Tab-separated table of C-alpha atoms in Angstrom:
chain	number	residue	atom	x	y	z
A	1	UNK	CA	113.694	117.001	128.669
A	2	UNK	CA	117.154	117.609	130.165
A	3	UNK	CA	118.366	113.859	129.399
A	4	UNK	CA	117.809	114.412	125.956
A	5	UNK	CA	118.941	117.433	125.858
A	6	UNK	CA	122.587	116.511	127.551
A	7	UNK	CA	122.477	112.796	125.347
A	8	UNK	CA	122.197	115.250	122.319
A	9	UNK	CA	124.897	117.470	123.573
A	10	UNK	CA	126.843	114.063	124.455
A	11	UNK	CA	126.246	112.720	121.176
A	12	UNK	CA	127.475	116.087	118.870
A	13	UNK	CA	130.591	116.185	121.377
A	14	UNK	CA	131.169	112.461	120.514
A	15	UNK	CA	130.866	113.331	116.410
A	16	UNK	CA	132.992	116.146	117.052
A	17	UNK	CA	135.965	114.322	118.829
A	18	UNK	CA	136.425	111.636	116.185
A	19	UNK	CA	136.210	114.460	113.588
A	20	UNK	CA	139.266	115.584	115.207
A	21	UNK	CA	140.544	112.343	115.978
A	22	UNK	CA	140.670	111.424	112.106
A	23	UNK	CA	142.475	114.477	111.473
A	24	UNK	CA	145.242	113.063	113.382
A	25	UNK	CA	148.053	112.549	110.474
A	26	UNK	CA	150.069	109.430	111.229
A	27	UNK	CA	153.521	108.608	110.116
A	28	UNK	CA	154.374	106.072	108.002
A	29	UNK	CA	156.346	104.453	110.558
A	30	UNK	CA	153.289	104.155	113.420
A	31	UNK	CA	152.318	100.625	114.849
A	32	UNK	CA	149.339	98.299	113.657
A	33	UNK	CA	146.732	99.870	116.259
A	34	UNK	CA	148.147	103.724	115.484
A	35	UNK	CA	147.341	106.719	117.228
A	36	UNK	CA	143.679	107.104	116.111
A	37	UNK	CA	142.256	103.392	117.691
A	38	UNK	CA	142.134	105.110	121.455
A	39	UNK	CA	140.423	108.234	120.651
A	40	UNK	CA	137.982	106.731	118.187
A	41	UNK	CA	137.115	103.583	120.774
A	42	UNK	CA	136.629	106.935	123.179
A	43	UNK	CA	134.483	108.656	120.742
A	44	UNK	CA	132.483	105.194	120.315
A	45	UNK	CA	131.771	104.964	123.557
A	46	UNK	CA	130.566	108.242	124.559
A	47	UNK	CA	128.431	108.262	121.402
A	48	UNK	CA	126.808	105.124	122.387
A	49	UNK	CA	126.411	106.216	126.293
A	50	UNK	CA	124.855	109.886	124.844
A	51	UNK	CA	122.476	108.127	122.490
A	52	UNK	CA	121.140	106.163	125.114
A	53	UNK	CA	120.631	108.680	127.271
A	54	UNK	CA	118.963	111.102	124.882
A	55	UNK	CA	116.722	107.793	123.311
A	56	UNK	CA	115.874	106.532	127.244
A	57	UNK	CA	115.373	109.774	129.485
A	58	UNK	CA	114.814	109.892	133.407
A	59	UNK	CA	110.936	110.420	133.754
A	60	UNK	CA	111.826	112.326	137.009
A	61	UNK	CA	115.194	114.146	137.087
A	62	UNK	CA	116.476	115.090	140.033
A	63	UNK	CA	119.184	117.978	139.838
A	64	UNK	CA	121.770	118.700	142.109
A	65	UNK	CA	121.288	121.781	144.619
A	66	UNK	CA	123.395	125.600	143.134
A	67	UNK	CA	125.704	124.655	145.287
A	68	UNK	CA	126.840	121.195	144.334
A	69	UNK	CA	126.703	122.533	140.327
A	70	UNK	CA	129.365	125.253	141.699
A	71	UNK	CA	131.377	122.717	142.875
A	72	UNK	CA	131.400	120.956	139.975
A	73	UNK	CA	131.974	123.625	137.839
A	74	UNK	CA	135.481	124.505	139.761
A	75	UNK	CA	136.476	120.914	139.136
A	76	UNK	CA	135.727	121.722	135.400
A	77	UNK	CA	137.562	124.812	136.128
A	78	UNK	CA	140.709	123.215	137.665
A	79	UNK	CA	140.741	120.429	135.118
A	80	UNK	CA	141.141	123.156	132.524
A	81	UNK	CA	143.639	125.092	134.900
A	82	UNK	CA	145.463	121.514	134.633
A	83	UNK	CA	145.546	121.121	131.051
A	84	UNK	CA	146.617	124.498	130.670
A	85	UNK	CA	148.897	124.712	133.318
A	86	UNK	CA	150.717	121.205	132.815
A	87	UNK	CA	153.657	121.988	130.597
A	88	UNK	CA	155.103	124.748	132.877
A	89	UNK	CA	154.552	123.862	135.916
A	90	UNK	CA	155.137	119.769	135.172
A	91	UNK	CA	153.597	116.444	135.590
A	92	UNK	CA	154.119	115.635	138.950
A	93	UNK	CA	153.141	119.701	140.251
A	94	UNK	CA	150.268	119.639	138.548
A	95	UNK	CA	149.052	116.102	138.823
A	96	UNK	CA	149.099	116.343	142.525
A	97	UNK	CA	147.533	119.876	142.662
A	98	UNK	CA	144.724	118.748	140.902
A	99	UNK	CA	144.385	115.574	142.342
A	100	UNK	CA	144.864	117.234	146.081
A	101	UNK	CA	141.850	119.528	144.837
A	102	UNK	CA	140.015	117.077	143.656
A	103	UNK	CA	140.362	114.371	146.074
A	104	UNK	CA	139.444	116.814	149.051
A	105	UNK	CA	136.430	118.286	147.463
A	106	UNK	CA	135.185	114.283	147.050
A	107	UNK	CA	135.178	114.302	151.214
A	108	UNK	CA	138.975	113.845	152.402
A	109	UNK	CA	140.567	116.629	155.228
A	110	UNK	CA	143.017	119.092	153.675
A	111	UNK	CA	146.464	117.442	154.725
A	112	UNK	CA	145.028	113.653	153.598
A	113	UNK	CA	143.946	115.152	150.242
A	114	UNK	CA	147.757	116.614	149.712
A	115	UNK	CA	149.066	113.133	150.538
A	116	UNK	CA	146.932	111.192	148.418
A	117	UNK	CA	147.897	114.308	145.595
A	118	UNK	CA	151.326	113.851	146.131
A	119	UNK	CA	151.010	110.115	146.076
A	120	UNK	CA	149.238	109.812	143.501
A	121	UNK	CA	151.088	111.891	141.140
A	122	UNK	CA	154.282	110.207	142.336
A	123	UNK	CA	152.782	106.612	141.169
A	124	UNK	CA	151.691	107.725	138.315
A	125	UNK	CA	154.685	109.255	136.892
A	126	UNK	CA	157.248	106.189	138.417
A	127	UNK	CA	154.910	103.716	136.400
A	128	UNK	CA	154.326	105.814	132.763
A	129	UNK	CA	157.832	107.675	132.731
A	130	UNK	CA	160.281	105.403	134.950
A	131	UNK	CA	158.409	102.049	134.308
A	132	UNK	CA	157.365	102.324	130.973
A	133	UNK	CA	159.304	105.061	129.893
A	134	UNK	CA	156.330	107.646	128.754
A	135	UNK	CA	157.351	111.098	128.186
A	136	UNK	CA	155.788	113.112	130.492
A	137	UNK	CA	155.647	117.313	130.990
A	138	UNK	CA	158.835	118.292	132.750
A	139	UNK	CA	158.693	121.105	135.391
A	140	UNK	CA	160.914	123.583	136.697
A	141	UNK	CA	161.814	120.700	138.776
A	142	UNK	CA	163.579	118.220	136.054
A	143	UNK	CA	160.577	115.644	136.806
């Protein structure tokens, strides 16, 4: 009963994102593929994913212990943080805070998690903003 009820969840959060995606108004001077293609292709595919699993349930769900579900409701919780927190703070801050949470709550020690953060956000931002020239949030830093 769960699968269905999370495909059907899946599947109205899939109507409701390309609902917003064709609000998008595009300018007359946008390329071939324009700025709706990505979201909708998103939209498709998490549609088709929740359909399947609402149409094709688990017989025998297994649920994660209170504990793991708290854990991966503060991801949820510093994903949000993230999105909230990402035009003051900056790209490259915030990316590697989050990914530095994120990275050590999926098993690393402390110090390797702020390494891979750092790293990560650092790679990220040389190959979107430097590389291909992406604007990305700028911090109190410049960067």
């Amino acid at each position: 009963m769960s699968d269905r009820i999370f495909g059907a969840f899946g599947l109205l959060l899939a109507l409701f994102y390309a609902w917003a995606t064709l609000q998008i108004e595009e300018s007359f001077l946008s390329d071939e593929v324009g700025p709706k293609t990505f979201p909708l292709v998103i939209a498709a595919i998490l549609g088709l994913a929740s359909a399947i699993i609402a149409l094709r349930p688990d017989k025998d769900p297994v649920w994660p212990p209170l504990g793991r579900l708290a854990e991966i409701g503060a991801a949820v919780v510093v994903m949000i943080l993230y999105a909230q927190y990402l035009p003051e703070a900056g790209f490259v801050i915030a990316t590697a805070l989050a990914a530095s949470y994120l990275t050590w709550r999926l098993g690393t020690r402390p110090l390797q998690s702020l390494l891979v953060g750092a790293c990560t956000s650092v790679g990220i931002y040389v190959i979107f903003h430097l590389v291909l020239g992406l604007s990305l949030a700028r911090g109190p830093l410049g960067f």
